[in-house]
Short mmCIF file of C-alpha atoms and ligand atoms in Angstrom, two decimals:
data_model
loop_
_atom_site.label_atom_id
_atom_site.label_comp_id
_atom_site.label_asym_id
_atom_site.label_seq_id
_atom_site.Cartn_x
_atom_site.Cartn_y
_atom_site.Cartn_z
CA GLY A 1 0.34 -7.97 -23.72
CA GLU A 2 -1.22 -6.11 -20.80
CA GLN A 3 -3.34 -3.05 -21.39
CA LEU A 4 -3.98 -1.59 -18.01
CA ALA A 5 -3.09 -1.95 -14.36
CA VAL A 6 -5.31 -1.43 -11.34
CA LEU A 7 -3.44 -0.45 -8.19
CA TYR A 8 -5.13 -0.87 -4.84
CA ILE A 9 -3.30 1.38 -2.40
CA ASP A 10 -3.60 1.26 1.36
CA ILE A 11 -1.96 4.03 3.32
CA ASP A 12 -0.06 3.00 6.39
CA GLU A 13 1.08 5.39 8.94
CA PHE A 14 3.42 4.91 11.78
CA LYS A 15 1.14 6.93 13.99
CA SER A 16 -2.17 5.37 13.15
CA VAL A 17 -4.12 7.04 10.35
CA ASN A 18 -7.17 5.54 11.99
CA ASP A 19 -6.64 7.72 15.02
CA ALA A 20 -6.47 10.72 12.74
CA LEU A 21 -9.35 9.76 10.46
CA GLY A 22 -12.35 11.96 11.00
CA HIS A 23 -10.12 14.56 12.61
CA PRO A 24 -9.14 17.55 10.51
CA ILE A 25 -5.53 16.37 10.50
CA GLY A 26 -6.43 12.99 8.97
CA ASP A 27 -8.44 14.65 6.23
CA GLU A 28 -5.66 17.04 5.45
CA LEU A 29 -3.14 14.21 5.40
CA LEU A 30 -5.22 12.17 2.97
CA LYS A 31 -5.71 15.21 0.74
CA GLY A 32 -1.95 15.56 0.68
CA VAL A 33 -1.56 11.89 -0.16
CA ALA A 34 -4.06 12.26 -3.02
CA ASP A 35 -2.15 15.26 -4.41
CA ARG A 36 1.13 13.39 -4.39
CA LEU A 37 -0.50 10.35 -5.98
CA ARG A 38 -1.82 12.48 -8.80
CA GLY A 39 1.62 14.01 -9.20
CA CYS A 40 2.94 10.56 -10.16
CA LEU A 41 0.36 9.95 -12.88
CA ARG A 42 0.17 10.66 -16.59
CA GLU A 43 -2.83 12.35 -18.16
CA THR A 44 -4.38 9.08 -19.20
CA ASP A 45 -4.11 7.55 -15.70
CA VAL A 46 -6.87 7.93 -13.11
CA ALA A 47 -6.79 8.08 -9.30
CA ALA A 48 -9.77 7.74 -6.97
CA ARG A 49 -10.25 7.65 -3.23
CA LEU A 50 -11.99 4.42 -2.24
CA GLY A 51 -12.86 5.60 1.22
CA GLY A 52 -10.98 5.39 4.51
CA ASP A 53 -7.30 5.50 3.74
CA GLU A 54 -7.53 3.54 0.51
CA PHE A 55 -7.01 4.68 -3.04
CA ALA A 56 -7.26 3.11 -6.47
CA VAL A 57 -5.19 4.05 -9.48
CA ILE A 58 -5.85 2.92 -13.01
CA GLN A 59 -2.76 3.06 -15.13
CA THR A 60 -3.55 2.94 -18.83
CA PRO A 61 -2.28 2.27 -21.38
CA ILE A 62 0.68 0.09 -20.40
CA LYS A 63 2.90 -2.17 -22.47
CA ASP A 64 4.01 -4.48 -19.69
CA ARG A 65 4.21 -4.78 -15.91
CA SER A 66 7.60 -3.09 -15.67
CA GLU A 67 5.84 0.22 -16.31
CA THR A 68 3.67 -0.51 -13.28
CA THR A 69 6.65 -1.46 -11.14
CA ARG A 70 8.17 1.90 -12.04
CA LEU A 71 4.98 3.74 -11.10
CA VAL A 72 4.85 1.90 -7.77
CA ALA A 73 8.42 2.98 -7.00
CA GLU A 74 7.48 6.59 -7.80
CA ILE A 75 4.38 6.43 -5.61
CA HIS A 76 6.32 4.94 -2.73
CA SER A 77 8.99 7.59 -2.87
CA ALA A 78 6.42 10.40 -3.14
CA ILE A 79 4.38 9.11 -0.22
CA ARG A 80 7.37 8.40 1.99
CA GLN A 81 8.37 12.09 2.16
CA PRO A 82 7.06 13.34 5.51
CA PHE A 83 3.88 15.44 5.45
CA GLU A 84 3.59 18.72 7.25
CA CYS A 85 0.03 18.72 8.58
CA MET A 86 -1.23 21.46 10.87
CA GLY A 87 2.11 21.76 12.54
CA HIS A 88 2.75 17.99 12.78
CA LEU A 89 5.29 16.09 10.77
CA ILE A 90 3.64 12.82 9.74
CA THR A 91 5.35 10.00 7.93
CA THR A 92 3.31 7.60 5.87
CA ASP A 93 3.87 4.58 3.74
CA ALA A 94 1.73 2.45 1.48
CA SER A 95 1.00 -1.19 0.72
CA ILE A 96 0.00 -1.74 -2.88
CA GLY A 97 -1.79 -4.61 -4.65
CA ILE A 98 -1.87 -4.77 -8.42
CA ALA A 99 -4.08 -6.53 -10.94
CA LEU A 100 -3.45 -6.41 -14.68
CA ALA A 101 -5.92 -6.48 -17.55
CA PRO A 102 -6.62 -8.60 -19.42
CA SER A 103 -4.73 -11.40 -17.61
CA ASP A 104 -6.22 -10.89 -14.12
CA GLY A 105 -9.69 -9.81 -15.17
CA VAL A 106 -11.65 -7.96 -17.77
CA ASP A 107 -14.03 -5.80 -15.80
CA LEU A 108 -13.13 -3.21 -13.21
CA ASP A 109 -14.96 -5.04 -10.42
CA GLN A 110 -12.94 -8.18 -10.84
CA LEU A 111 -9.71 -6.24 -11.26
CA LEU A 112 -10.31 -4.32 -8.05
CA ARG A 113 -11.14 -7.51 -6.20
CA ASN A 114 -7.94 -9.17 -7.39
CA ALA A 115 -5.88 -6.05 -6.68
CA ASP A 116 -7.34 -6.11 -3.17
CA LEU A 117 -6.27 -9.77 -2.78
CA ALA A 118 -2.79 -8.82 -3.96
CA LEU A 119 -2.81 -6.00 -1.40
CA TYR A 120 -3.64 -8.56 1.26
CA GLY A 121 -0.61 -10.55 0.09
CA ALA A 122 1.57 -7.44 0.20
CA LYS A 123 0.56 -6.85 3.79
CA GLY A 124 1.29 -10.46 4.62
CA ASP A 125 4.84 -9.89 3.36
CA GLY A 126 5.31 -7.43 6.15
CA ARG A 127 3.37 -4.42 4.80
CA ARG A 128 4.67 -1.35 3.04
CA THR A 129 5.49 -3.25 -0.05
CA TYR A 130 3.68 -4.27 -3.26
CA ARG A 131 2.48 -7.47 -4.89
CA PHE A 132 1.06 -8.42 -8.25
CA PHE A 133 -2.02 -10.63 -8.19
CA GLU A 134 -1.28 -14.35 -8.58
CA ALA A 135 -3.54 -17.35 -8.89
CA GLY A 136 -3.96 -18.93 -5.45
CA MET A 137 -4.08 -15.63 -3.59
CA ASP A 138 -7.75 -16.20 -3.05
CA GLN A 139 -7.07 -19.41 -1.12
CA ARG A 140 -4.26 -17.87 0.89
CA ALA A 141 -6.41 -14.89 1.84
CA LYS A 142 -9.09 -17.29 3.06
CA THR A 143 -6.58 -19.20 5.18
CA ARG A 144 -5.31 -15.98 6.63
CA ARG A 145 -8.77 -14.73 7.43
CA SER A 146 -9.68 -17.96 9.18
CA LEU A 147 -6.41 -17.88 11.14
CA GLU A 148 -7.30 -14.38 12.22
CA LEU A 149 -10.67 -15.53 13.54
CA GLU A 150 -9.12 -18.52 15.27
CA LEU A 151 -6.39 -16.40 16.80
CA ARG A 152 -9.03 -14.15 18.31
CA GLN A 153 -10.47 -17.21 19.99
CA ALA A 154 -7.13 -18.72 20.94
CA ILE A 155 -6.41 -15.75 23.19
CA SER A 156 -9.34 -16.69 25.37
CA ASP A 157 -9.47 -20.49 25.09
CA GLY A 158 -6.02 -21.36 26.35
CA SER A 159 -4.42 -22.65 23.15
CA LEU A 160 -1.79 -19.94 23.41
CA GLU A 161 1.16 -20.69 25.60
CA ALA A 162 4.29 -18.80 26.51
CA TYR A 163 7.51 -20.79 26.26
CA TYR A 164 10.69 -19.45 27.79
CA GLN A 165 14.21 -19.45 26.42
CA PRO A 166 17.04 -19.01 28.93
CA VAL A 167 19.64 -16.31 28.34
CA VAL A 168 22.96 -17.17 29.94
CA ASN A 169 26.07 -15.32 30.97
CA ILE A 170 28.79 -16.28 28.49
CA GLU A 171 31.46 -16.45 31.12
CA ASP A 172 29.92 -18.75 33.73
CA GLY A 173 26.87 -20.16 31.92
CA LYS A 174 24.46 -18.94 34.64
CA ILE A 175 20.91 -18.06 33.60
CA SER A 176 20.33 -14.32 33.93
CA SER A 177 16.94 -14.07 32.26
CA CYS A 178 14.40 -15.97 30.20
CA GLU A 179 12.65 -14.64 27.10
CA ALA A 180 8.93 -15.33 26.73
CA LEU A 181 8.17 -16.66 23.24
CA LEU A 182 4.58 -17.29 22.20
CA ARG A 183 3.41 -20.67 21.00
CA TRP A 184 0.04 -21.45 19.44
CA ARG A 185 -1.19 -24.99 19.58
CA HIS A 186 -3.73 -25.08 16.77
CA PRO A 187 -6.31 -27.90 16.98
CA GLU A 188 -5.77 -28.97 13.36
CA ARG A 189 -2.57 -27.38 12.17
CA GLY A 190 -0.43 -28.24 15.18
CA MET A 191 2.10 -25.71 16.43
CA ILE A 192 1.97 -22.44 14.52
CA SER A 193 5.09 -20.30 14.62
CA PRO A 194 4.87 -16.75 15.97
CA ALA A 195 6.65 -15.69 12.78
CA GLU A 196 3.38 -16.62 11.09
CA PHE A 197 0.75 -15.39 13.52
CA ILE A 198 2.34 -12.24 14.99
CA PRO A 199 2.05 -10.42 11.62
CA ILE A 200 -1.60 -11.50 11.44
CA ALA A 201 -2.16 -10.16 14.94
CA GLU A 202 -0.47 -6.89 13.96
CA ASP A 203 -2.60 -6.53 10.85
CA SER A 204 -5.88 -7.26 12.54
CA GLY A 205 -5.32 -5.14 15.60
CA LEU A 206 -5.20 -8.23 17.84
CA ILE A 207 -1.62 -7.51 18.80
CA ASP A 208 -2.59 -5.29 21.74
CA GLN A 209 -4.64 -8.06 23.31
CA LEU A 210 -2.00 -10.66 22.52
CA GLY A 211 0.76 -8.46 23.90
CA LEU A 212 -1.18 -7.91 27.09
CA TRP A 213 -1.80 -11.62 27.47
CA VAL A 214 1.87 -12.53 27.12
CA LEU A 215 2.97 -9.68 29.40
CA ASN A 216 0.68 -10.85 32.20
CA ALA A 217 1.54 -14.52 31.72
CA ALA A 218 5.28 -13.77 31.76
CA CYS A 219 5.16 -11.59 34.87
CA ALA A 220 3.06 -14.16 36.72
CA GLU A 221 5.56 -16.86 35.77
CA ALA A 222 8.60 -14.84 36.74
CA VAL A 223 7.48 -14.38 40.36
CA THR A 224 7.98 -18.14 40.79
CA TRP A 225 11.63 -17.86 39.70
CA PRO A 226 14.68 -17.00 41.83
CA ASP A 227 14.97 -13.25 42.46
CA HIS A 228 17.99 -12.70 40.25
CA VAL A 229 16.34 -14.08 37.10
CA ARG A 230 14.59 -11.55 34.87
CA VAL A 231 11.88 -12.15 32.34
CA ALA A 232 12.04 -10.63 28.83
CA VAL A 233 8.90 -9.88 26.83
CA ASN A 234 8.73 -8.90 23.16
CA VAL A 235 6.75 -5.76 22.42
CA SER A 236 5.53 -5.11 18.89
CA PRO A 237 6.07 -1.61 17.44
CA MET A 238 2.29 -1.51 17.01
CA GLN A 239 1.82 -1.66 20.77
CA PHE A 240 3.57 1.71 20.92
CA ARG A 241 0.58 3.23 19.18
CA SER A 242 -1.42 2.87 22.33
CA GLN A 243 -1.06 5.54 24.96
CA SER A 244 -1.81 2.97 27.63
CA LEU A 245 1.24 0.72 27.12
CA ALA A 246 3.06 2.04 30.19
CA LEU A 247 -0.12 1.79 32.22
CA ASN A 248 -0.62 -1.83 31.13
CA VAL A 249 2.94 -2.69 32.06
CA ALA A 250 2.57 -1.07 35.49
CA ALA A 251 -0.70 -2.95 36.03
CA ALA A 252 0.82 -6.30 35.02
CA LEU A 253 3.70 -5.81 37.47
CA ALA A 254 1.37 -4.77 40.26
CA ALA A 255 -1.06 -7.63 39.64
CA CYS A 256 1.52 -10.27 40.49
CA GLY A 257 3.94 -8.25 42.58
CA LEU A 258 6.92 -8.53 40.26
CA PRO A 259 9.53 -5.78 40.84
CA ALA A 260 9.87 -3.63 37.70
CA SER A 261 13.62 -4.26 37.61
CA ARG A 262 12.93 -7.93 36.82
CA LEU A 263 11.05 -7.15 33.63
CA GLU A 264 12.84 -6.48 30.39
CA LEU A 265 10.99 -5.30 27.29
CA GLU A 266 12.45 -6.16 23.89
CA ILE A 267 11.72 -3.68 21.15
CA THR A 268 12.95 -3.52 17.58
CA GLU A 269 14.41 -0.51 15.89
CA ALA A 270 11.16 -0.14 13.91
CA VAL A 271 9.99 1.78 16.96
CA LEU A 272 12.75 4.32 16.38
CA ILE A 273 12.92 4.47 12.60
CA ARG A 274 10.69 7.46 12.18
CA ASP A 275 11.18 10.52 14.25
CA ASP A 276 8.27 9.49 16.34
CA GLU A 277 8.26 11.63 19.46
CA ALA A 278 5.34 9.75 21.00
CA ALA A 279 7.15 6.40 20.79
CA LEU A 280 10.31 7.86 22.27
CA ASP A 281 8.27 9.45 25.01
CA MET A 282 6.66 6.08 25.73
CA LEU A 283 10.10 4.47 26.01
CA HIS A 284 11.04 7.06 28.61
CA GLN A 285 7.80 6.44 30.51
CA LEU A 286 8.54 2.71 30.57
CA ARG A 287 12.07 3.36 31.73
CA LYS A 288 10.73 5.57 34.52
CA LEU A 289 8.69 2.61 35.77
CA GLY A 290 12.01 0.87 36.29
CA VAL A 291 11.73 -1.80 33.60
CA ARG A 292 14.73 -2.52 31.41
CA ILE A 293 14.65 -1.90 27.67
CA ALA A 294 16.52 -4.09 25.19
CA LEU A 295 17.02 -3.40 21.48
CA ASP A 296 16.13 -6.65 19.70
CA ASP A 297 17.34 -8.07 16.36
CA PHE A 298 20.11 -5.52 16.14
CA GLY A 299 21.75 -5.46 12.74
CA THR A 300 18.69 -6.33 10.67
CA GLY A 301 16.36 -4.17 8.65
CA TYR A 302 17.15 -0.52 8.73
CA SER A 303 19.78 -0.84 11.41
CA SER A 304 22.17 1.87 11.90
CA LEU A 305 24.44 2.51 14.81
CA SER A 306 22.75 5.88 15.23
CA TYR A 307 19.69 4.16 16.73
CA LEU A 308 21.85 3.33 19.70
CA LEU A 309 22.15 7.03 20.40
CA ARG A 310 18.43 7.76 20.33
CA PHE A 311 17.69 5.97 23.54
CA PRO A 312 19.82 4.71 26.43
CA PHE A 313 19.08 1.00 26.06
CA ASP A 314 20.08 -1.41 28.79
CA LYS A 315 20.92 -4.15 26.36
CA ILE A 316 21.53 -4.84 22.69
CA LYS A 317 20.57 -8.19 21.25
CA ILE A 318 22.74 -8.94 18.25
CA ASP A 319 20.78 -10.65 15.52
CA ARG A 320 21.26 -14.30 14.75
CA SER A 321 22.45 -13.60 11.20
CA PHE A 322 25.72 -12.15 12.52
CA ILE A 323 26.24 -14.99 14.96
CA ARG A 324 25.65 -17.57 12.22
CA ASP A 325 28.45 -16.08 10.12
CA ILE A 326 30.73 -15.06 12.93
CA ALA A 327 33.35 -17.73 12.28
CA GLY A 328 33.25 -17.11 8.52
CA PRO A 329 35.40 -14.88 6.32
CA GLY A 330 32.93 -11.95 6.17
CA ALA A 331 32.65 -8.85 8.32
CA SER A 332 30.33 -10.37 10.93
CA SER A 333 32.92 -10.71 13.67
CA SER A 334 34.15 -7.12 13.19
CA ILE A 335 30.58 -5.89 13.32
CA VAL A 336 29.92 -7.82 16.51
CA GLN A 337 33.15 -6.40 17.92
CA ALA A 338 32.07 -2.84 17.05
CA VAL A 339 28.65 -3.31 18.65
CA VAL A 340 30.21 -4.80 21.78
CA ASN A 341 32.62 -1.86 22.03
CA ILE A 342 29.92 0.76 21.59
CA ALA A 343 27.70 -1.02 24.10
CA ALA A 344 30.47 -1.24 26.68
CA ALA A 345 31.25 2.45 26.27
CA SER A 346 27.60 3.33 26.94
CA ASP A 347 26.91 0.96 29.85
CA MET A 348 24.86 -1.44 27.77
CA THR A 349 25.24 -5.20 27.81
CA THR A 350 25.17 -7.36 24.70
CA THR A 351 23.33 -10.61 24.08
CA ALA A 352 24.19 -12.82 21.12
CA GLU A 353 21.10 -14.47 19.63
CA GLY A 354 21.01 -17.90 18.04
CA VAL A 355 24.25 -19.32 19.42
CA GLU A 356 24.37 -22.92 18.25
CA THR A 357 27.99 -24.04 18.48
CA GLU A 358 30.88 -24.08 20.93
CA GLN A 359 32.99 -22.31 18.34
CA GLN A 360 30.53 -19.40 18.16
CA ARG A 361 30.41 -19.22 21.93
CA ASN A 362 34.19 -19.10 22.23
CA LEU A 363 34.51 -16.37 19.62
CA LEU A 364 31.77 -14.33 21.30
CA TYR A 365 33.55 -14.72 24.60
CA ILE A 366 36.78 -13.44 23.09
CA LEU A 367 34.93 -10.51 21.49
CA GLY A 368 33.59 -9.53 24.91
CA CYS A 369 29.91 -10.26 24.43
CA THR A 370 28.08 -10.43 27.79
CA GLU A 371 25.36 -13.01 27.31
CA MET A 372 24.15 -15.58 24.85
CA GLN A 373 20.93 -17.26 23.89
CA GLY A 374 20.50 -20.16 21.54
CA TYR A 375 20.16 -23.87 20.95
CA LEU A 376 23.67 -24.49 22.27
CA PHE A 377 22.31 -23.85 25.74
CA SER A 378 18.56 -24.40 25.31
CA PRO A 379 15.66 -23.72 22.94
CA ALA A 380 12.49 -22.11 24.27
CA ILE A 381 10.82 -24.61 26.63
CA PRO A 382 7.50 -24.81 28.50
CA ALA A 383 7.12 -22.82 31.71
CA ALA A 384 7.17 -25.92 33.91
CA GLU A 385 10.51 -27.04 32.47
CA VAL A 386 12.06 -23.61 32.94
CA ARG A 387 10.93 -23.61 36.54
CA ARG A 388 12.53 -27.01 37.07
CA LEU A 389 15.75 -25.79 35.45
CA LEU A 390 15.84 -22.64 37.61
CA LEU A 391 14.98 -24.31 40.88
CA SER A 392 17.27 -27.30 40.51
P1 C2E B 401 12.91 -13.08 18.40
O1 C2E B 401 12.39 -12.15 19.42
O2 C2E B 401 14.16 -12.68 17.69
O3 C2E B 401 13.10 -14.47 19.14
C1 C2E B 401 14.17 -15.35 18.86
C2 C2E B 401 13.74 -16.44 17.93
O4 C2E B 401 14.87 -17.23 17.57
C3 C2E B 401 12.74 -17.41 18.54
O5 C2E B 401 11.92 -17.88 17.49
C4 C2E B 401 13.66 -18.52 19.04
O6 C2E B 401 13.00 -19.74 19.22
C5 C2E B 401 14.65 -18.58 17.92
N1 C2E B 401 15.93 -19.13 18.35
C6 C2E B 401 16.49 -19.05 19.56
N2 C2E B 401 17.71 -19.65 19.59
C7 C2E B 401 17.94 -20.09 18.33
C8 C2E B 401 19.03 -20.81 17.72
O7 C2E B 401 20.05 -21.13 18.32
N3 C2E B 401 18.91 -21.10 16.39
C9 C2E B 401 17.81 -20.77 15.67
N4 C2E B 401 17.76 -21.09 14.38
N5 C2E B 401 16.75 -20.09 16.23
C10 C2E B 401 16.83 -19.76 17.55
P2 C2E B 401 10.34 -17.96 17.67
O8 C2E B 401 10.00 -18.40 19.06
O9 C2E B 401 9.82 -18.75 16.53
O10 C2E B 401 9.87 -16.46 17.54
C11 C2E B 401 10.00 -15.77 16.33
C12 C2E B 401 9.72 -14.31 16.52
O11 C2E B 401 8.34 -14.09 16.80
C13 C2E B 401 10.48 -13.68 17.67
O12 C2E B 401 11.79 -13.38 17.27
C14 C2E B 401 9.63 -12.44 17.93
O13 C2E B 401 9.96 -11.43 17.01
C15 C2E B 401 8.24 -12.94 17.61
N6 C2E B 401 7.54 -13.24 18.86
C16 C2E B 401 7.53 -14.37 19.60
N7 C2E B 401 6.77 -14.22 20.71
C17 C2E B 401 6.31 -12.94 20.68
C18 C2E B 401 5.47 -12.16 21.56
O14 C2E B 401 5.01 -12.59 22.63
N8 C2E B 401 5.22 -10.87 21.17
C19 C2E B 401 5.72 -10.35 20.02
N9 C2E B 401 5.42 -9.08 19.70
N10 C2E B 401 6.51 -11.04 19.19
C20 C2E B 401 6.80 -12.32 19.52
CA1 CA B 402 -4.30 1.60 6.37
CA1 CA B 403 13.14 -11.07 21.11
CA1 CA B 404 15.71 -11.28 18.29
#
């Protein structure tokens, strides 16, 4: 059986710890984290700060990995309670990689290395989770690191391209906007899905550059479209960490002369999950510029109807998972109906994502949904094709 577990813990913070590191508030926060970590341990366990916002815990003795899973759950719940630091309420989370002895290594060096690889895997899963080390993680980490380097280059060498997916009015089928969706044509791997490279960009800090690139490309494209067609751009929650988001948006609009009212920013509820005043303030700044704000992927993740009350969105995009099941026996159609009703009562429109069949379209029409997007009408297509479609 196993004898000990090494946990490699990386603290994540919704408002960047990195910004706070070196400032008194970051130090105090990390001291608080260390205290709570220790509070989860037994006398025989050990915790150490590895530097930056990383910690190691050695849990010993253990009988099997379920004891470690339990400890991880305790650590997560301890760390997820907000911290009161010098008058600020800061919420943190942690990604955790785990290596076990003797199966994953016999000396501490090797165990830490493998726990770090597992941590890398945990972050790849969409951070704030945990992973046990597995054979093959080494290879995957290498692939990921090389993708990260190549992505950095792709931004400048033209292998990134924005495709556009039309969003149409359900009633008359007219195109009201087009959503910019990134495509990466990799020289060896072919097309890489944004579902794969956006998380890498978020992890490596490249997302700001990437977001800026797509924003500028989309605005420049949209000026060639008829005046009544808007362009929608996805904005990662991470981009809300930067104070200059609103400035960048204003600059992109000005650079190509696109009226703000023709730009729509799609954000996910992750932006609103924590009581993050700065993010909410940024949303208001963006709104003041005159751009429209849509709540994307509604119904997934942490969704709750209460998010709809935190900010006066212009539009709610109902996640594909509800549309897929809408004709089925489950609650999907009642949920869509509820969202449509709430939206209508608050002057928001609704867009159904991932509409693939006539049957889905007809049901959505009956339920009162405003717009739809999906393969039934068109997938995301290259800019030149969208232009042809719009100008024909
Ligand atoms: P999303 O914003 O929810 O975009 C919709 C996704 O659903 C797109 O996948 C689109 O191609 C796909 N889709 C549209 N209609 C249908 C349909 O009828 N059936 C099915 N099965 N799928 C449909 P895509 O282009 O692979 O993008 C995946 C995700 O990557 C996006 O989800 C978005 O979260 C992210 N993403 C893409 N481009 C950007 C970007 O420029 N910035 C950021 N931050 N994220 C982006
Ligand atoms: Ca971190
Ligand atoms: Ca979107
Ligand atoms: Ca979506």
